[in-house]
Coordinates of C-alpha atoms and ligand atoms in Angstrom, one line a residue:
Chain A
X140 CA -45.8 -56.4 154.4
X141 CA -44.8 -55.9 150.9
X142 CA -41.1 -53.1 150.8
X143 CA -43.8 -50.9 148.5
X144 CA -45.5 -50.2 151.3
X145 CA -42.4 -48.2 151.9
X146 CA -42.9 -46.3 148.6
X147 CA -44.3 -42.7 148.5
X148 CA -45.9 -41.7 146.1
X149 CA -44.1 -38.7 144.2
X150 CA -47.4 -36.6 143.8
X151 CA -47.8 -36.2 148.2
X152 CA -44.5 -36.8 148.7
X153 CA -44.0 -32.8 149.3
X154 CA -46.9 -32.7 151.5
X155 CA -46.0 -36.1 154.3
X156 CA -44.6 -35.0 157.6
X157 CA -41.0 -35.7 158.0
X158 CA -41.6 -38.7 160.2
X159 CA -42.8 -40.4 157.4
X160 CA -40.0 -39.2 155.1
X161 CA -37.5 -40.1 157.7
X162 CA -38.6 -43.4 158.2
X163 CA -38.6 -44.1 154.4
X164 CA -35.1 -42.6 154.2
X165 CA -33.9 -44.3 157.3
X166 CA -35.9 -46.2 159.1
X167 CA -35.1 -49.8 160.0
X168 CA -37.2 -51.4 157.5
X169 CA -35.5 -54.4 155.4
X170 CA -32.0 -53.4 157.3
X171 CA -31.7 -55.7 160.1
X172 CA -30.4 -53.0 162.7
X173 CA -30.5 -53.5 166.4
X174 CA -29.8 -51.8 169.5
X175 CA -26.2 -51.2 168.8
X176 CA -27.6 -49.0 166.1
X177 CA -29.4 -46.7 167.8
X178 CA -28.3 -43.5 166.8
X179 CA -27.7 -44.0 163.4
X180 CA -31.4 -44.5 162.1
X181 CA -34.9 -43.2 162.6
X182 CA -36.5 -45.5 165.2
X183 CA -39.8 -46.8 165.3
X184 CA -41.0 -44.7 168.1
X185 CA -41.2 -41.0 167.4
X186 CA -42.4 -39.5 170.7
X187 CA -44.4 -40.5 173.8
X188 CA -46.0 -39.7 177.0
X189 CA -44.7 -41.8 179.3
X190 CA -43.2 -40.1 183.0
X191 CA -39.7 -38.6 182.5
X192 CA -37.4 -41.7 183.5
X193 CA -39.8 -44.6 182.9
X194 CA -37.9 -47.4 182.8
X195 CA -41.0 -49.2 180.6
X196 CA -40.1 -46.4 177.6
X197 CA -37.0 -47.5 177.6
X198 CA -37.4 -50.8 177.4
X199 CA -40.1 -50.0 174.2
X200 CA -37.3 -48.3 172.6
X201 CA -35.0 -51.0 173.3
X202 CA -37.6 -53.7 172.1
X203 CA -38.4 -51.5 168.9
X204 CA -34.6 -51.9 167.6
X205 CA -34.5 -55.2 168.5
X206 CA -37.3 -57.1 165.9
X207 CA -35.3 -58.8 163.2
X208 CA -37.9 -57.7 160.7
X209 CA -39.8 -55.1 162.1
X210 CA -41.7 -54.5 158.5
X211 CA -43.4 -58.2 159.0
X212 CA -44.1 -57.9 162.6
X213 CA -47.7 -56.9 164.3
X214 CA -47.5 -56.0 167.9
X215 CA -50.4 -56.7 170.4
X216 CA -50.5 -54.6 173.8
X217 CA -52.9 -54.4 176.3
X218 CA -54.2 -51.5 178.9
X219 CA -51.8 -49.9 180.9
X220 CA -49.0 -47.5 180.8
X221 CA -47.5 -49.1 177.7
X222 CA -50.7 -48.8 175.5
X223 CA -50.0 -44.8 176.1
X224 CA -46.9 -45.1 174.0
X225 CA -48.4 -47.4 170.8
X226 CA -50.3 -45.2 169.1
X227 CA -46.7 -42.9 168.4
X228 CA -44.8 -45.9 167.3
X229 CA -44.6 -46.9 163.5
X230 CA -45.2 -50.7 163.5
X231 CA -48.7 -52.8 163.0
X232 CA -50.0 -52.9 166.6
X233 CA -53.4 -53.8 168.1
X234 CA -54.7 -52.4 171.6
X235 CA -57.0 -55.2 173.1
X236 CA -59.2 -55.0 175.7
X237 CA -57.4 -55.6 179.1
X238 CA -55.9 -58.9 179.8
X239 CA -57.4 -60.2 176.6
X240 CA -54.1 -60.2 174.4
X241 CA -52.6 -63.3 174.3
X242 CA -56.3 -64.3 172.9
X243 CA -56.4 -61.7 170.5
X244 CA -52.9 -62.4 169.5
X245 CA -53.6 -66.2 169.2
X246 CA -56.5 -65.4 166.6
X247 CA -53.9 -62.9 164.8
X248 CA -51.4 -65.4 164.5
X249 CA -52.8 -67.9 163.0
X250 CA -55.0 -65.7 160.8
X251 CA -51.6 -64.3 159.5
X252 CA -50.3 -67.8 159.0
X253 CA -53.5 -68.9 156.5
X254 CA -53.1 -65.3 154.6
X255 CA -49.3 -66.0 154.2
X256 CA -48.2 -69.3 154.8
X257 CA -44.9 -68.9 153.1
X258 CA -43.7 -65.9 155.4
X259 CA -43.0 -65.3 158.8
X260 CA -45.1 -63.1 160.4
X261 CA -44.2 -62.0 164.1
X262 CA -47.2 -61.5 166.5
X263 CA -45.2 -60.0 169.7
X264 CA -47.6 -59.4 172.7
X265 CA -46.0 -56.4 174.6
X266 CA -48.6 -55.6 178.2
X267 CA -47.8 -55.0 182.1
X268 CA -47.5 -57.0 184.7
X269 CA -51.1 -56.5 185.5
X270 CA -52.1 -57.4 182.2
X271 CA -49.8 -60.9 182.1
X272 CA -49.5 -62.1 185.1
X273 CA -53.4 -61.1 186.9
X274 CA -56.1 -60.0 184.6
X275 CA -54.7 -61.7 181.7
X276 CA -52.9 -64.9 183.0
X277 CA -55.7 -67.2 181.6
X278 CA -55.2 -66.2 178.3
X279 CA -51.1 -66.1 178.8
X280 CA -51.4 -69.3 180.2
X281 CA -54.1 -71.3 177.4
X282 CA -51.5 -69.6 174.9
X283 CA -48.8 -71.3 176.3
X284 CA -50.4 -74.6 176.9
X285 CA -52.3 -74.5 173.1
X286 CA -48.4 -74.0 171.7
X287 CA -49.3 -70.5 170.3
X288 CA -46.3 -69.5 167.9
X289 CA -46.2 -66.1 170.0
X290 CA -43.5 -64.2 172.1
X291 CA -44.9 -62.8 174.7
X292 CA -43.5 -60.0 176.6
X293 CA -44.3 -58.3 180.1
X294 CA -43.1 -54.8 181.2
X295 CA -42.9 -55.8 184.5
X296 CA -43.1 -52.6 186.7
X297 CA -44.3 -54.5 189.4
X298 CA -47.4 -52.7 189.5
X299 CA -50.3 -51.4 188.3
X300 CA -48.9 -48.1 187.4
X301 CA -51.3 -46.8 185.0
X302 CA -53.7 -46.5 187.5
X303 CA -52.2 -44.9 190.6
X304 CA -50.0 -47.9 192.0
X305 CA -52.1 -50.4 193.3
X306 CA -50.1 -54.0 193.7
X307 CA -49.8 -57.0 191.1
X308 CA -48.7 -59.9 191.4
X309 CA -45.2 -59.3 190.3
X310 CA -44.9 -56.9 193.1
X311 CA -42.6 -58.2 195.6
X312 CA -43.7 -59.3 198.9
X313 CA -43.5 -56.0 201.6
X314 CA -43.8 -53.7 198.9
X315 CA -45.5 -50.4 200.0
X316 CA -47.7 -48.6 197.0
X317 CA -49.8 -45.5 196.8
X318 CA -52.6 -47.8 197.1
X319 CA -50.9 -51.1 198.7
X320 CA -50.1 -48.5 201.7
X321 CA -49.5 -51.8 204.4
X322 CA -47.1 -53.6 202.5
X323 CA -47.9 -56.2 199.7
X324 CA -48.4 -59.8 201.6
X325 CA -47.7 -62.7 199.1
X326 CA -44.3 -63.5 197.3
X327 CA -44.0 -62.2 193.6
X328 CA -45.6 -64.6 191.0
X329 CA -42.5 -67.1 189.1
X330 CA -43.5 -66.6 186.1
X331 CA -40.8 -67.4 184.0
X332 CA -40.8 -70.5 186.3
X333 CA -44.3 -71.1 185.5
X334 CA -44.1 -70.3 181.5
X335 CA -40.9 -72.9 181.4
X336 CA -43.7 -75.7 182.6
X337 CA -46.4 -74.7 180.7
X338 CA -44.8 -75.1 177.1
X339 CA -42.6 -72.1 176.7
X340 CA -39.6 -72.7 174.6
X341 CA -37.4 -69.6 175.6
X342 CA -37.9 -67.7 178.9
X343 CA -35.9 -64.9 180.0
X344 CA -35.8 -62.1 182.3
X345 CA -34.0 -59.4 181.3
X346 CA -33.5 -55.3 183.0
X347 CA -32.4 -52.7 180.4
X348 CA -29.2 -52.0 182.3
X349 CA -27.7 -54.4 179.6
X350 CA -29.2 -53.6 176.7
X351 CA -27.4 -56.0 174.0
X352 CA -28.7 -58.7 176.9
X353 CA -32.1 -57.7 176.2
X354 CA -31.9 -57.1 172.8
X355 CA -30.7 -61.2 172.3
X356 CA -33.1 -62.2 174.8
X357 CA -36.3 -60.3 172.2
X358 CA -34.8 -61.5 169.2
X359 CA -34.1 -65.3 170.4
X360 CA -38.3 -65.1 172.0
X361 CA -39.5 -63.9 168.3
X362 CA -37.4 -66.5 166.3
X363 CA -38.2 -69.7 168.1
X364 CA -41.5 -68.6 168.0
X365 CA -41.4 -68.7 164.6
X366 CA -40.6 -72.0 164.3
X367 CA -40.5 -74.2 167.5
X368 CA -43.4 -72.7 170.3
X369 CA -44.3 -70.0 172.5
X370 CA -42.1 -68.1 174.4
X371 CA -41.6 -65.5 177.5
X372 CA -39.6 -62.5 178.6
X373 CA -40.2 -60.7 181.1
X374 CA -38.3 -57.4 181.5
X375 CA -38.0 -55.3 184.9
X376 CA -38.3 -51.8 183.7
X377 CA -38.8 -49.5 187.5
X378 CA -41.5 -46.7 187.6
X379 CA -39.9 -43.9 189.2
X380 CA -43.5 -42.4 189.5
X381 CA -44.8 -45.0 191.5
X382 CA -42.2 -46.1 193.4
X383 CA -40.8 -42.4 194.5
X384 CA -37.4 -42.3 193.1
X385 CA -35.7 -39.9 190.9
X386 CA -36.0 -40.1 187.2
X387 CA -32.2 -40.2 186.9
X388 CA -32.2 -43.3 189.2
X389 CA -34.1 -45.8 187.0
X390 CA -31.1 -47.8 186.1
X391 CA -29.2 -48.1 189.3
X392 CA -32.4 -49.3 190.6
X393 CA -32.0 -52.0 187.9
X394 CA -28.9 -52.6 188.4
X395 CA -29.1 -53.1 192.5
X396 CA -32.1 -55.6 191.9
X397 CA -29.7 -57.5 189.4
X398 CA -26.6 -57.2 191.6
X399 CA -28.8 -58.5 195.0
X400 CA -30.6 -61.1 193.0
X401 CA -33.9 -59.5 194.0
X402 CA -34.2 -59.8 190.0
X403 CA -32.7 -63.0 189.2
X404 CA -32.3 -62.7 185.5
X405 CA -32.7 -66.4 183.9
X406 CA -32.6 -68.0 180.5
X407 CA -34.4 -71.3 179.9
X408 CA -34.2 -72.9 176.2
X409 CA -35.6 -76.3 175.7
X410 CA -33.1 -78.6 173.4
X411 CA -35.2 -77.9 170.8
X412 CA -34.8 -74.3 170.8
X413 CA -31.3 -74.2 171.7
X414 CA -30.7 -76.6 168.5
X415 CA -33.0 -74.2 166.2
X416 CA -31.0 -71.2 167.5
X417 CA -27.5 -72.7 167.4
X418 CA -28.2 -72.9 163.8
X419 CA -29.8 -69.7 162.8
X420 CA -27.2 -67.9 165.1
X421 CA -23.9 -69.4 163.5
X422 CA -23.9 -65.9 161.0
X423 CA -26.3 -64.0 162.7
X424 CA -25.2 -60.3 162.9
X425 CA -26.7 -59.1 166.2
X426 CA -26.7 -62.3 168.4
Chain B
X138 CA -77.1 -31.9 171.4
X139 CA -76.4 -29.5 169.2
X140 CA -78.6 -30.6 166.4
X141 CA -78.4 -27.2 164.5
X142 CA -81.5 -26.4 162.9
X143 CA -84.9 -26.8 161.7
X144 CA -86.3 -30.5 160.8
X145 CA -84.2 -30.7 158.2
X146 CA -82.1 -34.2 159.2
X147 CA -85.4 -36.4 159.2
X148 CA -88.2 -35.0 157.2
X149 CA -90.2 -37.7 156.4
X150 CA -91.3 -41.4 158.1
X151 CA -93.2 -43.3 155.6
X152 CA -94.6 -47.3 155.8
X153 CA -94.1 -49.1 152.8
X154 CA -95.5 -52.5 153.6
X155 CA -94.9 -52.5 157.3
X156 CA -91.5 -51.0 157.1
X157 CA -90.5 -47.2 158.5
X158 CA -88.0 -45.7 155.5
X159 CA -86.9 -42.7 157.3
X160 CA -85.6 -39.8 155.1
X161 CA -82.6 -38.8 156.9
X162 CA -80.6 -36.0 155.0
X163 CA -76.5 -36.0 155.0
X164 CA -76.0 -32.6 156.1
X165 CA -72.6 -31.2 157.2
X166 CA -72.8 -30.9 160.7
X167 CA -72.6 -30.3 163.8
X168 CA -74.6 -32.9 164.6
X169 CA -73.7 -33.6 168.2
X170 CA -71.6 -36.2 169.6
X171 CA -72.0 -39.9 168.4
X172 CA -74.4 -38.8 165.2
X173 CA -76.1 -41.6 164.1
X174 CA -74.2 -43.7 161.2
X175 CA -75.9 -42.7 158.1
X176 CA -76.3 -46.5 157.0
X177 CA -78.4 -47.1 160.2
X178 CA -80.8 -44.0 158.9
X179 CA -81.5 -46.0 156.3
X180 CA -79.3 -44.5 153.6
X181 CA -78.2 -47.1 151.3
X182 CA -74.5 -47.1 148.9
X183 CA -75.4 -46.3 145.4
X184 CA -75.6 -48.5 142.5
X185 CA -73.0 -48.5 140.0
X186 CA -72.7 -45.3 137.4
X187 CA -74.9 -43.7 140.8
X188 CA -73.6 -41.0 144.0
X189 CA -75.2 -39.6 146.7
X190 CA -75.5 -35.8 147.7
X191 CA -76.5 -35.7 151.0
X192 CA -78.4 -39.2 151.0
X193 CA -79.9 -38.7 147.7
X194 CA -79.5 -40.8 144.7
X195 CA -78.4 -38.9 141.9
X196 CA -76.4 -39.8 138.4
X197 CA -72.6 -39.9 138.8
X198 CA -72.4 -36.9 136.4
X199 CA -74.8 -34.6 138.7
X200 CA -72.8 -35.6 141.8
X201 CA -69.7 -34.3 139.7
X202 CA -71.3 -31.0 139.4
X203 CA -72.3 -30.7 142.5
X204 CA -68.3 -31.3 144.1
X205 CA -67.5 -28.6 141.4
X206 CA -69.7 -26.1 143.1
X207 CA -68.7 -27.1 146.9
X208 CA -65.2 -26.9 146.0
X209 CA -64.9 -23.6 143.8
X210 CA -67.8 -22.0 146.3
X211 CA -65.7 -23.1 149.5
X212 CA -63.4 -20.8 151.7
X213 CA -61.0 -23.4 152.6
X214 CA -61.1 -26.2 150.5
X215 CA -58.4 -28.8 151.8
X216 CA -57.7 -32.9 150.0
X217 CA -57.1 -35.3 152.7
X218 CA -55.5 -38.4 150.7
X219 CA -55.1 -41.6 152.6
X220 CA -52.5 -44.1 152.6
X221 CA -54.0 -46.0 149.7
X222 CA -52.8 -43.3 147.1
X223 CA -49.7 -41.7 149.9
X224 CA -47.6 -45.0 149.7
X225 CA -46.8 -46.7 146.1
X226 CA -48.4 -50.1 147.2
X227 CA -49.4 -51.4 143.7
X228 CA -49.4 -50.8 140.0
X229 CA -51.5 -47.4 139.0
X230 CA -51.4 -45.7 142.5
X231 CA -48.8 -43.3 141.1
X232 CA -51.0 -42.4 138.2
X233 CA -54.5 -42.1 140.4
X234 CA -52.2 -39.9 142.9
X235 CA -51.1 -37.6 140.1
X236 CA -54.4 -37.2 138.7
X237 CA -55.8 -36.4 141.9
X238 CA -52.9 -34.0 143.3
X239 CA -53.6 -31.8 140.3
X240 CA -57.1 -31.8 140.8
X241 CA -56.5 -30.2 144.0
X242 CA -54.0 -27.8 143.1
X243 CA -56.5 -26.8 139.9
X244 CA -59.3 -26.5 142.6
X245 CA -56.6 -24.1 144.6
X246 CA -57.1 -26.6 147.2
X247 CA -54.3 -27.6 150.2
X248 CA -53.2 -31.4 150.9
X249 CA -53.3 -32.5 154.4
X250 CA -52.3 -36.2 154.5
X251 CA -53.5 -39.2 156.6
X252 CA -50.5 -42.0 155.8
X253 CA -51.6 -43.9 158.4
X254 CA -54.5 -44.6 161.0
X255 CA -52.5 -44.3 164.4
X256 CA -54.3 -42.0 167.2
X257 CA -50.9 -40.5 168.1
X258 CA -52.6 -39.8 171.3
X259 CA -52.3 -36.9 172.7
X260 CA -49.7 -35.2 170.0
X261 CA -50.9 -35.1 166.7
X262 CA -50.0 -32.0 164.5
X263 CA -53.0 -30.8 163.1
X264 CA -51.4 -28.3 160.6
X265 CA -49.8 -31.6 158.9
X266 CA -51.8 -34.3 159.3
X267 CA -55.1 -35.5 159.8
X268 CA -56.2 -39.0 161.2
X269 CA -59.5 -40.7 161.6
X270 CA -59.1 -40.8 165.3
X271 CA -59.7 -36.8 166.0
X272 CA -60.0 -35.5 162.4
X273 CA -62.1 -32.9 163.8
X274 CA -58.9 -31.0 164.9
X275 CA -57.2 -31.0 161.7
X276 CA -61.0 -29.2 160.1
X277 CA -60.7 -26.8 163.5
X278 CA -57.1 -25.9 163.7
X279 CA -57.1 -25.3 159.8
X280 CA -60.7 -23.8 159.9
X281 CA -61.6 -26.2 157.1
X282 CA -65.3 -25.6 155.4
X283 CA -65.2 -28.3 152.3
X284 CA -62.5 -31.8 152.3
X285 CA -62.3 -34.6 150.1
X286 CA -61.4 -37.9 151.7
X287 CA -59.7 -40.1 148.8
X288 CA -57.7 -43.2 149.5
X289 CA -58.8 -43.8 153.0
X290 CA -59.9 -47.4 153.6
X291 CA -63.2 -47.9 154.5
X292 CA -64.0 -48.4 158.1
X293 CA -61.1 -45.6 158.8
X294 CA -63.0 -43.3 156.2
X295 CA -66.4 -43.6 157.8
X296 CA -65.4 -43.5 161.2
X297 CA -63.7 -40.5 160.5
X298 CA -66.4 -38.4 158.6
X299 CA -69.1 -39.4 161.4
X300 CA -66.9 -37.2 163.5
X301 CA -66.7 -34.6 161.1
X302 CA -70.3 -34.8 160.8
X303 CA -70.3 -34.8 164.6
X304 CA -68.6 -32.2 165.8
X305 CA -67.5 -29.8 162.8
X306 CA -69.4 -27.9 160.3
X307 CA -67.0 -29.3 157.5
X308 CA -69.1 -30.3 154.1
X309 CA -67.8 -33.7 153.3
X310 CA -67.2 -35.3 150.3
X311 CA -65.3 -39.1 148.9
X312 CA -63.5 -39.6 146.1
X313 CA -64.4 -43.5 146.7
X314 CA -62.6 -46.0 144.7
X315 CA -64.6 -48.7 145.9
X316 CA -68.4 -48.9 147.0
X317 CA -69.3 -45.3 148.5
X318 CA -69.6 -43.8 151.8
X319 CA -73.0 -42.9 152.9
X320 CA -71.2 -40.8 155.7
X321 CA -69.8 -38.4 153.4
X322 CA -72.1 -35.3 152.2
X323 CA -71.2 -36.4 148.7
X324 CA -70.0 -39.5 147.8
X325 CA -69.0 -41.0 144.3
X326 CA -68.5 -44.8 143.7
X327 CA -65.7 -46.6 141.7
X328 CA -64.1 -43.1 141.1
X329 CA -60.8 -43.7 138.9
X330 CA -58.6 -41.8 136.8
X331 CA -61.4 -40.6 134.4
X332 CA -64.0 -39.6 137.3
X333 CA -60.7 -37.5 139.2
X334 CA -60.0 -35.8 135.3
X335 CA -63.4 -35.2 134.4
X336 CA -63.3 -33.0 137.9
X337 CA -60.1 -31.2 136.9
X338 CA -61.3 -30.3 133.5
X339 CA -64.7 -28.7 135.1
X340 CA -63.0 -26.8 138.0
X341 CA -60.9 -25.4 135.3
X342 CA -63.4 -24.8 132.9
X343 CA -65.3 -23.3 135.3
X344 CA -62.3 -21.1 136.7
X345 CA -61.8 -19.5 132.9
X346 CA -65.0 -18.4 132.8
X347 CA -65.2 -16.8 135.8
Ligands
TPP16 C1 -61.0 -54.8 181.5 C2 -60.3 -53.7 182.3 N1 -60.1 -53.9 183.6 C3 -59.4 -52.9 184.3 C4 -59.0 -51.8 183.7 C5 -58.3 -50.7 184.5 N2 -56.8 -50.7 184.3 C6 -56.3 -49.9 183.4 S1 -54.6 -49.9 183.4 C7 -54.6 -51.0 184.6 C8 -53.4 -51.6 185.3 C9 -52.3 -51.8 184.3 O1 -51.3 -52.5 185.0 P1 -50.1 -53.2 184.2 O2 -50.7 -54.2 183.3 O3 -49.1 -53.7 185.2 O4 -49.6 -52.0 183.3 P2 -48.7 -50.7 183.8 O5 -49.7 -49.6 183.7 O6 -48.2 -51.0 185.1 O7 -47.7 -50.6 182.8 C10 -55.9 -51.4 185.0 C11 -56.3 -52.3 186.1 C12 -59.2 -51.6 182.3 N3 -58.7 -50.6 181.6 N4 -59.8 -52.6 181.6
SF4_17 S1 -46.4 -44.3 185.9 FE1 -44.4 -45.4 185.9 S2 -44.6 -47.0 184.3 FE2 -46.2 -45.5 183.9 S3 -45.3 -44.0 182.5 FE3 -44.9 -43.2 184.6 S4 -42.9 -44.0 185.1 FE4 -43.6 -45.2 183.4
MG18 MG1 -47.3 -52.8 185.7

């Protein structure tokens, strides 16, 4: 996106809502902030709808502030509790049909690459667990396996939340939902296991008890899959809605699953990535 | 439905050589939900130096007139610029912006603006902005009887004054830069600088003599 996009013109400019003047003014276009800023600039995301305590909004706002250049970067989500919070957030972004957006960001990608070949353009895919790991884990997968230069991330509630709790496969086994009421049977799904085999070049799992964690773990996914493959993060984010805790209680739920290793946070880089990012990261200011 | 009167929408099937031409007439609305896109009522874009009033093809000067009248005649005339002339994206949008923000003020008209296209589901302020998701809350909330789209890209534009058509009994009309909008009430085509002043100068001349 061309930094005139960020121009107003001076004949409306008395008229646009302050959002938009705000984000001209001091947005994080062209700046390079991340989550250290927050605070100090307008952020992408203005207001949402999501429950009071939603660890998923959090993680949004923490994956917002962390795009190294936000202004070139076109975000695809999917159904689900998430797709409730795009529409408010300032950034190119694309709702596909459910479990379809690792294909739809495929197409994106590499139609961005033909229409700018000398720029980076970031397509981040940004769905549930439902979307990534069930009704859309063909597409994740033939993603993966085609080398799509994509970072992929999943909210991973562990649950289909937008839809009255019913149980994914990233639920852990035993877990009891509104509409799982005898206790879910099968393990949770590896999937950052799985993504490492199937040609990922970074994986992580992250919580957003550490946020500067996070915010390396998104930054690292959408570099190296600007230049070296397609990568993975998956980020627990709890649903105090659907799993009947207190708003307040979100991140010491995150923080037990850490501490207990119910969440085992990981970090696989193949050589190749580790090599690219040793050398962007030498100077880089958030990493 | 709430089709609101008469026979007036389709008032007149013809053959011509096998072929039903269907007459339908680009009335403000309501029209009901999901109104039928003009284009597939067989309206076609006008030709060059050509505009539409209400899926008529008339000469660009007698559409001019005819957004004159609508706008001096109207109760709450209101401009909804787009992003193509709200953001400084290339050479000459500053000027086209100018030239229309002073036709709007000469027509004693308010600015509501649509800088971008996002739903902003469910919490959109209809007093300041307007997008082609709901735009019939911005015409309802500010009891809006005549806009002007200008600057909206296409496929936002039309989407956005089915609904109007829809739903609202907003008269519609597009300053379009490019090829038209059969969806509008009025439509110009190619309108620049000199179509936007030729406006200005009428709705003033016609404001001193009144
Ligand atoms: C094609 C399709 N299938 C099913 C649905 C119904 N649906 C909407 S949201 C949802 C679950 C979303 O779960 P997840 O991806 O984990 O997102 P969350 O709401 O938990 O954030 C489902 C099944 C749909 N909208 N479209
Ligand atoms: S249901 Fe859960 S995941 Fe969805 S918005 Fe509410 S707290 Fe967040
Ligand atoms: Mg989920």
């Amino acid at each position: 996106m061309s930094k005139a996009m960020f121009k107003m013109t001076t004949a409306f400019a008395d008229v646009m809502p302050a959002e938009y003047v705000e984000l001209v003014q001091s947005g994080p276009f062209g700046q390079g902030y991340g989550v250290a800023d927050l605070g100090s600039f307008k952020e992408l995301i203005e207001e949402h709808p999501l429950c009071a305590g939603c660890g998923l909004a959090l993680a949004v706002r923490l994956i917002m502030a962390s795009l190294p250049t936000p202004e070139d970067t076109v975000v695809v989500g999917s159904t689900g509790c998430s797709s409730l919070a795009f529409p408010q957030i300032a950034l190119q972004n694309i709702h596909s049909l459910f479990g379809n957006q690792n294909a739809v960001a495929s197409g994106l990608k590499r139609a961005l690459k033909l229409r700018f070949p000398d720029k980076h353009k970031d397509v981040l895919v940004v769905a549930g667990d439902g979307a990534t790991a069930d009704i859309g884990l063909d597409m994740v997968m033939h993603s993966w396996s085609r080398g799509e230069k994509l970072a992929t991330i999943m909210l991973d509630n562990e649950a289909y939340a937008n839809t009255g709790g019913q149980e994914s496969g990233m639920s852990p086994e035993g877990c009891v939902l509104y509409m799982a009421p005898t206790g879910k049977k099968f393990k949770k799904i590896a999937l950052p296991e799985i993504a490492r085999e199937s040609g990922c070049a970074y994986v992580a799992s992250v919580t957003p008890v550490q946020p500067r964690k996070l915010e390396k773990a998104v930054r690292r996914a959408i570099l190296v899959a600007r230049e070296v493959g397609p990568t993975y993060v998956q980020i627990f984010v709890p649903c105090p809605t659907n799993f009947k805790f207190k708003p307040q209680e979100t991140l010491a739920k995150a923080k037990q699953r850490e501490k207990d290793q119910t969440y085992p946070l990981r970090e696989f880089i193949t050589p190749e990535a580790q090599a690219y990012l040793a050398a962007l990261e030498g100077g880089g200011k958030h990493d | 439905m709430t089709n609101n009167n008469k026979t007036r929408r389709i008032t007149l099937t013809q053959f011509n050589g096998g072929m039903i031409l269907t007459k339908y007439h680009v009335l403000a609305g309501p029209e009901g939900y999901l109104p039928p896109a003009a284009a597939c009522q067989g309206i076609r874009l006008p030709e060059v130096g050509w505009a539409l009033i209400e899926g008529r093809h008339v000469p660009e000067q007698e559409a001019l007139s005819a957004i004159v009248d609508k706008l001096l005649s109207a109760k709450r005339p209101f401009f909804f610029p787009g992003p193509n002339l709200l953001w400084e994206w290339k050479d000459g949008v500053a000027e086209k912006a100018s030239a229309l923000r002073k036709l709007a003020d000469t027509a004693g008209a308010r600015v509501i603006p649509m800088p971008d296209y996002r739903p902003k589901y469910p919490m959109i302020n209809p007093a300041i902005e307007i997008n082609p998701n709901h735009p019939n809350l911005t015409i309802w909330h500010n009891k809006i009887d005549v806009c002007v789209f200008a600057g909206v890209h296409c496929h936002y534009a039309n989407v956005a004054l089915k609904i109007i058509r829809g739903g609202t009994d907003c008269y519609t009309i597009a300053i379009c830069g490019e090829a038209g909008h059969e969806d509008a009430n009025i439509t110009l085509r190619n309108a620049g600088i000199p179509q936007i002043e030729a406006l200005t100068a009428m709705v003033a001349e016609r404001r001193r003599l009144c």
